[in-house]
Tab-separated table of C-alpha atoms in Angstrom:
chain	number	residue	atom	x	y	z
A	710	MET	CA	27.833	-16.464	41.152
A	711	LYS	CA	26.677	-14.531	39.125
A	712	ARG	CA	29.228	-15.637	35.969
A	713	ALA	CA	27.964	-19.466	37.817
A	714	LEU	CA	24.000	-18.299	36.708
A	715	SER	CA	25.133	-16.277	33.649
A	716	LEU	CA	26.775	-19.673	32.702
A	717	ALA	CA	24.113	-22.106	33.178
A	718	ALA	CA	21.920	-20.417	31.673
A	719	LYS	CA	23.829	-22.441	28.831
A	720	GLY	CA	22.193	-24.530	29.092
A	721	ARG	CA	18.800	-23.337	28.688
A	722	GLY	CA	16.677	-25.496	26.573
A	723	ARG	CA	19.069	-28.684	26.659
A	724	THR	CA	20.026	-30.785	30.051
A	725	SER	CA	15.901	-31.306	31.155
A	726	PRO	CA	14.711	-33.068	33.342
A	727	ASN	CA	18.256	-32.056	35.087
A	728	PRO	CA	18.789	-28.269	35.976
A	729	MET	CA	20.821	-25.651	34.662
A	730	VAL	CA	23.393	-25.527	36.376
A	731	GLY	CA	26.669	-23.483	36.357
A	732	ALA	CA	30.414	-23.320	38.336
A	733	VAL	CA	33.200	-21.399	39.120
A	734	ILE	CA	36.408	-21.938	41.083
A	735	VAL	CA	38.309	-18.573	42.961
A	736	ASN	CA	41.823	-19.311	44.059
A	737	HIS	CA	43.661	-15.401	45.140
A	738	GLY	CA	40.824	-13.703	43.370
A	739	HIS	CA	41.224	-15.030	40.255
A	740	ILE	CA	39.084	-17.735	38.470
A	741	VAL	CA	40.716	-21.157	38.050
A	742	GLY	CA	37.806	-23.169	36.713
A	743	GLU	CA	34.432	-23.077	34.941
A	744	ALA	CA	32.173	-24.728	33.461
A	745	TRP	CA	28.113	-25.436	32.774
A	746	HIS	CA	26.180	-28.276	32.735
A	747	ARG	CA	25.314	-29.048	28.889
A	748	GLN	CA	23.430	-32.209	28.994
A	749	PRO	CA	22.040	-35.366	30.830
A	750	GLY	CA	24.300	-37.629	30.527
A	751	GLU	CA	27.134	-35.728	30.470
A	752	PRO	CA	29.861	-34.333	33.542
A	753	HIS	CA	27.857	-31.661	36.171
A	754	ALA	CA	29.879	-28.291	35.932
A	755	GLU	CA	30.976	-28.842	39.432
A	756	ILE	CA	32.968	-31.710	37.516
A	757	LEU	CA	34.598	-29.862	34.693
A	758	ALA	CA	35.112	-27.412	36.798
A	759	LEU	CA	37.347	-29.244	38.733
A	760	HIS	CA	38.981	-30.490	35.557
A	761	GLN	CA	39.951	-27.207	34.035
A	762	ALA	CA	41.112	-25.992	37.462
A	763	GLY	CA	43.242	-29.107	37.805
A	764	SER	CA	45.928	-28.429	41.237
A	765	ARG	CA	44.362	-24.465	41.067
A	766	ALA	CA	41.411	-25.646	42.800
A	767	CYS	CA	43.409	-26.536	46.076
A	768	GLY	CA	42.452	-23.677	48.697
A	769	GLY	CA	40.395	-22.334	46.050
A	770	VAL	CA	36.559	-21.635	46.840
A	771	LEU	CA	34.344	-23.357	44.121
A	772	TYR	CA	30.863	-20.870	43.270
A	773	VAL	CA	27.336	-22.950	41.957
A	774	THR	CA	24.096	-22.459	41.559
A	775	LEU	CA	22.619	-25.217	42.933
A	776	GLU	CA	23.722	-27.770	45.475
A	777	PRO	CA	25.477	-30.556	44.722
A	778	CYS	CA	23.827	-34.565	44.657
A	779	CYS	CA	25.122	-36.556	46.142
A	780	HIS	CA	22.707	-39.926	45.095
A	781	THR	CA	24.096	-42.357	42.602
A	782	ASN	CA	19.793	-42.675	41.842
A	783	LYS	CA	21.326	-40.652	38.226
A	784	ARG	CA	24.010	-41.860	34.112
A	785	THR	CA	26.779	-39.712	36.621
A	786	PRO	CA	28.735	-40.336	39.875
A	787	PRO	CA	27.624	-38.169	42.672
A	788	CYS	CA	29.914	-35.185	43.073
A	789	VAL	CA	30.011	-34.796	46.252
A	790	PRO	CA	33.361	-37.324	47.501
A	791	TYR	CA	35.003	-35.442	43.734
A	792	LEU	CA	34.069	-32.269	45.667
A	793	ILE	CA	35.855	-33.475	49.124
A	794	GLN	CA	38.917	-35.037	47.539
A	795	SER	CA	39.902	-31.812	45.263
A	796	GLY	CA	41.240	-29.875	48.117
A	797	LEU	CA	38.618	-26.630	48.081
A	798	ALA	CA	38.698	-24.068	50.762
A	799	ARG	CA	34.934	-23.113	51.245
A	800	VAL	CA	31.749	-24.521	48.667
A	801	CYS	CA	29.393	-21.753	48.274
A	802	VAL	CA	25.945	-22.473	46.675
A	803	ALA	CA	23.008	-20.325	45.607
A	804	MET	CA	20.250	-22.756	46.763
A	805	VAL	CA	18.968	-26.158	47.999
A	806	ASP	CA	18.218	-28.914	45.398
A	807	PRO	CA	14.835	-29.519	46.083
A	808	ASN	CA	15.237	-32.997	44.872
A	809	PRO	CA	14.246	-35.189	47.756
A	810	GLN	CA	16.996	-37.574	46.815
A	811	VAL	CA	19.306	-33.901	47.567
A	812	ASN	CA	17.577	-31.630	49.162
A	813	GLY	CA	20.177	-30.252	51.551
A	814	ARG	CA	22.558	-34.090	51.452
A	815	GLY	CA	24.530	-32.718	49.735
A	816	ILE	CA	25.195	-30.140	52.038
A	817	TYR	CA	25.686	-31.633	54.749
A	818	ALA	CA	27.900	-34.793	53.309
A	819	LEU	CA	30.629	-32.206	52.556
A	820	LYS	CA	30.573	-30.217	56.366
A	821	GLN	CA	30.553	-34.098	57.508
A	822	ALA	CA	33.620	-34.276	55.976
A	823	ASN	CA	34.916	-30.330	57.960
A	824	LEU	CA	34.715	-27.972	54.489
A	825	PRO	CA	32.705	-24.565	55.132
A	826	VAL	CA	29.343	-24.229	52.803
A	827	SER	CA	27.496	-20.989	52.647
A	828	VAL	CA	24.299	-21.251	51.127
A	829	GLY	CA	21.709	-18.171	50.117
A	830	VAL	CA	23.924	-16.493	47.650
A	831	LEU	CA	22.175	-14.609	44.818
A	832	GLU	CA	18.981	-17.075	46.226
A	833	GLN	CA	16.425	-15.805	44.029
A	834	GLU	CA	18.040	-15.423	40.822
A	835	ALA	CA	18.625	-18.809	40.752
A	836	ARG	CA	14.941	-20.375	41.562
A	837	HIS	CA	13.802	-18.402	38.534
A	838	LEU	CA	16.610	-19.771	36.418
A	839	ASN	CA	15.228	-23.211	37.867
A	840	GLU	CA	11.675	-22.510	38.484
A	841	VAL	CA	10.745	-24.761	35.687
A	842	TYR	CA	12.660	-28.144	37.072
A	843	GLY	CA	11.825	-26.702	41.014
A	844	TYR	CA	7.868	-26.916	39.883
A	845	TRP	CA	8.284	-30.660	37.971
A	846	ILE	CA	10.491	-31.865	40.115
A	847	THR	CA	8.119	-31.005	44.198
A	848	THR	CA	4.770	-31.112	41.765
A	849	GLY	CA	5.886	-34.208	39.296
A	850	ARG	CA	3.555	-31.976	36.865
A	851	PRO	CA	5.963	-30.387	33.336
A	852	PHE	CA	5.804	-26.401	34.082
A	853	VAL	CA	3.201	-25.430	31.276
A	854	ILE	CA	2.941	-21.729	29.516
A	855	LEU	CA	0.382	-20.438	27.762
A	856	LYS	CA	1.147	-19.188	24.256
A	857	GLY	CA	-1.286	-16.003	22.270
A	858	ALA	CA	-1.243	-14.391	19.623
A	859	MET	CA	-3.817	-11.790	19.713
A	860	THR	CA	-4.718	-8.785	17.876
A	861	LEU	CA	-5.297	-5.528	20.747
A	862	ASP	CA	-9.046	-6.364	21.291
A	863	GLY	CA	-8.323	-10.239	22.375
A	864	LYS	CA	-9.054	-12.271	19.676
A	865	ILE	CA	-6.792	-14.861	18.034
A	866	ALA	CA	-8.937	-15.810	15.284
A	867	THR	CA	-12.147	-14.594	12.628
A	868	SER	CA	-15.182	-16.529	12.840
A	869	THR	CA	-14.275	-18.917	9.765
A	870	GLY	CA	-10.793	-19.590	11.702
A	871	GLU	CA	-8.968	-17.947	10.414
A	872	SER	CA	-5.216	-16.359	12.471
A	873	ARG	CA	-2.017	-16.752	9.831
A	874	TRP	CA	-1.091	-14.152	10.721
A	875	ILE	CA	-1.824	-12.140	12.873
A	876	THR	CA	1.770	-11.085	14.606
A	877	GLY	CA	4.603	-10.592	12.429
A	878	GLU	CA	7.743	-11.965	11.788
A	879	ARG	CA	9.417	-11.471	15.095
A	880	ALA	CA	7.033	-12.501	16.439
A	881	ARG	CA	7.220	-15.524	15.872
A	882	GLN	CA	10.120	-15.874	15.530
A	883	ASP	CA	9.800	-15.919	19.330
A	884	VAL	CA	7.747	-17.816	19.637
A	885	HIS	CA	10.572	-20.418	18.138
A	886	ARG	CA	12.805	-19.471	20.513
A	887	LEU	CA	10.457	-21.011	23.174
A	888	ARG	CA	9.722	-23.823	20.974
A	889	SER	CA	13.591	-25.082	21.232
A	890	GLN	CA	13.546	-24.631	24.889
A	891	MET	CA	10.399	-26.525	25.667
A	892	ASP	CA	10.361	-30.363	26.214
A	893	ALA	CA	6.381	-30.369	24.662
A	894	ILE	CA	3.906	-28.799	22.721
A	895	MET	CA	0.017	-29.072	23.085
A	896	VAL	CA	-2.702	-28.244	21.297
A	897	GLY	CA	-5.860	-29.781	21.106
A	898	VAL	CA	-7.555	-31.574	17.822
A	899	GLY	CA	-8.773	-28.293	16.629
A	900	THR	CA	-5.714	-27.174	16.336
A	901	VAL	CA	-5.192	-29.677	13.885
A	902	LEU	CA	-8.405	-29.728	12.362
A	903	ALA	CA	-8.051	-26.041	12.029
A	904	ASP	CA	-5.144	-25.634	10.495
A	905	ASP	CA	-2.811	-28.992	10.605
A	906	PRO	CA	0.353	-27.302	11.889
A	907	GLU	CA	3.506	-29.628	12.111
A	908	LEU	CA	4.230	-27.543	15.813
A	909	SER	CA	8.213	-27.578	14.993
A	910	VAL	CA	11.149	-25.018	15.440
A	911	ARG	CA	12.238	-23.598	12.713
A	912	GLY	CA	15.160	-21.250	11.571
A	913	LYS	CA	14.502	-17.242	10.946
A	914	LYS	CA	12.285	-17.668	7.624
A	915	THR	CA	9.395	-19.082	9.538
A	916	THR	CA	7.532	-19.344	7.112
A	917	ILE	CA	10.063	-21.741	5.487
A	918	ARG	CA	10.123	-25.369	6.311
A	919	LYS	CA	13.481	-25.598	7.704
A	920	ARG	CA	13.808	-27.584	10.831
A	921	VAL	CA	16.534	-26.639	13.550
A	922	GLY	CA	18.523	-27.561	16.820
A	923	ARG	CA	16.012	-29.362	18.500
A	924	GLN	CA	12.775	-30.507	18.155
A	925	PRO	CA	9.892	-30.399	21.047
A	926	VAL	CA	7.063	-33.672	21.733
A	927	ARG	CA	3.891	-32.903	19.832
A	928	VAL	CA	1.291	-33.615	22.917
A	929	VAL	CA	-2.290	-33.659	20.972
A	930	LEU	CA	-5.361	-33.779	23.102
A	931	ASP	CA	-8.050	-35.677	20.866
A	932	SER	CA	-10.390	-37.311	23.285
A	933	GLN	CA	-12.258	-38.680	19.999
A	934	LEU	CA	-9.154	-39.854	18.224
A	935	ARG	CA	-11.171	-36.976	15.330
A	936	ILE	CA	-6.858	-37.175	13.665
A	937	PRO	CA	-6.366	-37.002	10.172
A	938	LEU	CA	-4.594	-39.602	8.867
A	939	LYS	CA	-3.117	-37.030	6.080
A	940	SER	CA	-2.366	-34.670	8.751
A	941	LYS	CA	0.533	-33.280	8.656
A	942	ILE	CA	1.628	-34.482	12.516
A	943	VAL	CA	1.040	-38.105	11.658
A	944	GLN	CA	2.494	-38.385	8.413
A	945	TRP	CA	6.086	-36.669	10.109
A	946	VAL	CA	5.823	-38.589	12.789
A	947	GLY	CA	9.700	-39.494	12.288
A	948	GLU	CA	10.868	-35.890	12.692
A	949	GLN	CA	9.529	-35.821	16.086
A	950	PRO	CA	7.937	-37.503	19.002
A	951	THR	CA	4.790	-37.982	19.337
A	952	ILE	CA	1.480	-38.239	21.489
A	953	LEU	CA	-1.563	-38.399	21.447
A	954	CYS	CA	-3.928	-38.153	24.330
A	955	THR	CA	-7.353	-40.003	23.947
A	956	THR	CA	-9.955	-41.399	26.229
A	957	THR	CA	-12.631	-44.207	25.756
A	958	GLN	CA	-14.336	-42.724	23.400
A	959	ALA	CA	-11.788	-43.174	21.233
A	960	PRO	CA	-12.197	-45.910	18.848
A	961	PRO	CA	-9.922	-49.121	19.250
A	962	LYS	CA	-8.924	-49.401	15.260
A	963	LYS	CA	-7.908	-46.110	14.817
A	964	ILE	CA	-5.617	-46.422	18.451
A	965	GLN	CA	-4.206	-49.395	16.808
A	966	LEU	CA	-2.959	-47.964	13.451
A	967	LEU	CA	-1.828	-44.831	14.848
A	968	ARG	CA	0.418	-46.935	16.975
A	969	GLU	CA	1.738	-48.895	14.357
A	970	ARG	CA	2.725	-45.626	12.369
A	971	GLY	CA	4.954	-44.920	15.398
A	972	ILE	CA	2.640	-42.411	17.530
A	973	GLN	CA	1.549	-43.346	20.667
A	974	VAL	CA	-1.095	-42.458	21.846
A	975	TRP	CA	-2.312	-42.883	25.553
A	976	VAL	CA	-5.831	-43.018	27.200
A	977	VAL	CA	-5.911	-41.490	29.719
A	978	PRO	CA	-9.166	-40.047	32.481
A	979	VAL	CA	-12.069	-38.175	31.586
A	980	GLN	CA	-12.532	-35.022	32.899
A	981	ALA	CA	-16.122	-32.652	31.503
A	982	GLY	CA	-15.830	-35.579	28.070
A	983	LYS	CA	-13.167	-34.415	26.931
A	984	VAL	CA	-9.431	-35.145	27.604
A	985	SER	CA	-8.177	-34.515	31.760
A	986	LEU	CA	-5.089	-32.273	31.533
A	987	LYS	CA	-3.847	-32.720	34.692
A	988	ALA	CA	-4.193	-36.808	33.278
A	989	CYS	CA	-1.994	-36.190	30.492
A	990	LEU	CA	-0.042	-33.745	32.854
A	991	SER	CA	1.022	-36.248	35.824
A	992	ARG	CA	1.751	-38.336	32.638
A	993	LEU	CA	4.163	-36.524	30.888
A	994	GLY	CA	5.629	-35.359	33.875
A	995	LYS	CA	6.736	-39.216	34.390
A	996	GLU	CA	8.390	-39.137	31.299
A	997	GLY	CA	10.462	-36.757	32.173
A	998	LEU	CA	8.784	-33.750	30.249
A	999	THR	CA	9.337	-31.156	32.614
A	1000	SER	CA	7.953	-27.809	30.383
A	1001	VAL	CA	4.801	-27.228	28.056
A	1002	LEU	CA	3.912	-24.958	25.684
A	1003	LEU	CA	0.182	-25.194	25.173
A	1004	GLU	CA	-0.124	-23.597	21.558
A	1005	GLY	CA	-3.739	-24.443	22.028
A	1006	GLY	CA	-7.540	-22.953	20.497
A	1007	SER	CA	-9.450	-20.951	22.719
A	1008	THR	CA	-11.255	-24.727	24.306
A	1009	VAL	CA	-8.230	-25.557	25.187
A	1010	ASN	CA	-7.635	-22.125	26.725
A	1011	ALA	CA	-10.081	-21.956	28.263
A	1012	SER	CA	-10.489	-26.065	30.335
A	1013	ALA	CA	-6.257	-25.296	31.761
A	1014	LEU	CA	-7.328	-22.737	33.384
A	1015	GLN	CA	-10.206	-23.668	35.054
A	1016	GLN	CA	-8.390	-26.983	35.504
A	1017	GLY	CA	-5.701	-24.788	37.022
A	1018	VAL	CA	-2.880	-26.351	35.415
A	1019	VAL	CA	-1.180	-22.674	33.479
A	1020	ASN	CA	2.175	-21.451	35.222
A	1021	ARG	CA	2.631	-18.576	33.211
A	1022	VAL	CA	0.973	-17.249	29.950
A	1023	ARG	CA	3.379	-15.287	26.873
A	1024	LEU	CA	0.858	-13.483	24.645
A	1025	TYR	CA	1.698	-12.282	21.407
A	1026	LEU	CA	-0.392	-8.971	21.241
A	1027	ALA	CA	-1.003	-7.483	17.057
A	1028	PRO	CA	-1.725	-3.679	17.080
A	1029	THR	CA	-4.964	-4.488	15.086
A	1030	LEU	CA	-8.915	-4.499	16.326
A	1031	LEU	CA	-11.105	-7.405	14.504
A	1032	GLY	CA	-13.960	-7.123	16.480
A	1033	GLY	CA	-16.885	-9.251	16.097
A	1034	GLN	CA	-18.685	-10.679	18.800
A	1035	ASP	CA	-18.146	-13.808	16.644
A	1036	ALA	CA	-14.373	-13.546	16.604
A	1037	LYS	CA	-12.646	-16.348	18.305
A	1038	GLY	CA	-11.159	-15.006	21.344
A	1039	LEU	CA	-7.941	-16.506	23.931
A	1040	ILE	CA	-10.014	-18.603	26.044
A	1041	GLY	CA	-13.543	-19.563	25.505
A	1042	GLY	CA	-16.260	-21.353	26.969
A	1043	LEU	CA	-18.615	-18.790	29.217
A	1044	SER	CA	-17.114	-15.607	30.587
A	1045	HIS	CA	-17.999	-15.800	34.754
A	1046	LYS	CA	-20.118	-13.271	35.977
A	1047	LYS	CA	-18.189	-11.712	38.761
A	1048	LEU	CA	-14.729	-10.218	38.262
A	1049	GLY	CA	-13.805	-11.736	41.726
A	1050	ARG	CA	-12.898	-14.761	39.707
A	1051	VAL	CA	-10.663	-13.575	36.916
A	1052	TRP	CA	-6.706	-14.969	36.380
A	1053	PRO	CA	-4.585	-12.097	38.480
A	1054	LEU	CA	-1.317	-11.711	36.909
A	1055	ALA	CA	1.871	-11.849	39.060
A	1056	ASP	CA	6.095	-10.045	37.936
A	1057	VAL	CA	3.724	-8.950	34.216
A	1058	GLN	CA	5.769	-7.347	32.246
A	1059	PHE	CA	6.491	-5.995	28.559
A	1060	LYS	CA	8.767	-5.966	25.752
A	1061	LYS	CA	8.456	-4.758	22.214
A	1062	LEU	CA	9.011	-7.283	19.437
A	1063	GLY	CA	8.816	-5.056	15.987
A	1064	LYS	CA	5.454	-3.498	15.264
A	1065	ASP	CA	3.998	-6.158	17.990
A	1066	TRP	CA	4.411	-6.323	21.512
A	1067	LEU	CA	5.305	-9.809	24.431
A	1068	VAL	CA	3.489	-9.782	27.725
A	1069	THR	CA	4.270	-12.106	29.785
A	1070	GLY	CA	3.538	-13.121	33.198
A	1071	THR	CA	2.966	-15.727	36.141
A	1072	ILE	CA	-0.979	-16.663	36.970
A	1073	GLU	CA	-1.840	-15.988	40.421
A	1074	PRO	CA	-4.052	-17.976	42.652
A	1075	ARG	CA	-7.451	-16.469	43.151
A	1076	ARG	CA	-9.113	-14.196	45.129
A	1077	GLU	CA	-12.468	-13.742	44.804
A	1078	GLY	CA	-13.856	-11.180	45.082
A	1079	ARG	CA	-16.866	-9.523	47.084
A	1080	ALA	CA	-21.284	-9.843	46.832
C-alpha cells in the first residue's frame, strides 16, 4: 500500500476534481501491475494496473488507495465490474471514498460478488493525501490555504505597500510549486491595485516572466469592481482563466465591458459590505474547483479567518525585522481583546528554504478562553 500511495502522489495538481489514486497488483510476491490516475477523463488507476498485469492479475491482490468506483455519472466507466471479472483473489483498500455516489457501495458490490475486500490499510496516510478532495466532496467548498510572506515580526509590507521581495528566491520557487498544485489563486482588489500581479506559475527564475506547467484560475474579490482595465489580470486574460467576484455595488457597464473581454464576472452576496467569501467559495466548488490558494492582503486574510473559511496556513518567514505600527501585518482589522479568540494551529511544521523558514499549520476550531 505504501507503493500505491507513492504512485498516487504523482498525480498531485493534475487530477482535480478527481482524487489522487494509486493501484498495485501483486501476485506470488511480485508486482505485476501498477499505475496512478493521471488526469480527469483518463482511465482510473485500477484499470491501468489491470491492463499492465494482463492475465497475471488472476489470483493476485489489488492494493488501491481509494475505494473503487461503481457509479456511471462520470466520463469513464465504473471500475468495480472490471475488478470482478479480472480473477483477482482479493482487494485491499486504504480508505472509503467519501463521494456520496460511492461511499461504501463499491466495496459492497465487490463483496456481493464474493471478492474478499480489506479496508483501512494505511487509512490515515490515504486521508491526508486526499484531504483536499475529501473536504471539497463533503462540503462543496474548495480547501483554502492562506499563504503569506512576512518578516519575523509579522509584517507583509511597508507602510507604503512595498513588499517585493521580503523572502528569497528559494521561498518564491516553493510558492510557484504550490501554485502549480492549486486549482485557483485568490486575491483582493487591493493586491491588484498595489502590486499589479499576474498570479501565474513561473519557472526557476521567478522574476522572469516565463510561464510553465499548469496555470491556476485567477480569482479577484472586488466588491465595487475597482480593478483597472490596464492591469495584467485584465490585459492577459487569454493566458489564464479569470473570475472577478463582485456585488451589486459594481457598475453594470464595467461588468459588461469585462465580460466582453473574456473575464467571468460573478455578482455574489454581500457580507459586511464586501464580497461574501463563503458565497464565492461555494460557487467555485460548484464549478469543480477543489482548492484555493489565498494570496490576499491583510484585509482579505482577516475576512477569511473571521468567516472561518481557511483550512491551512503556509507562512514564509524572512529572518528580518521591519517594525512600525504603520507597516502592514499579515492579518488586518482590529485585534481581539482576549487571547481566547486567537486562531489555534495544529500539526505545525517548520522547513528551511535558503535563508528563510516555511511554517505550515492547520486551523483548529476556536476555543473560548477564560475572562
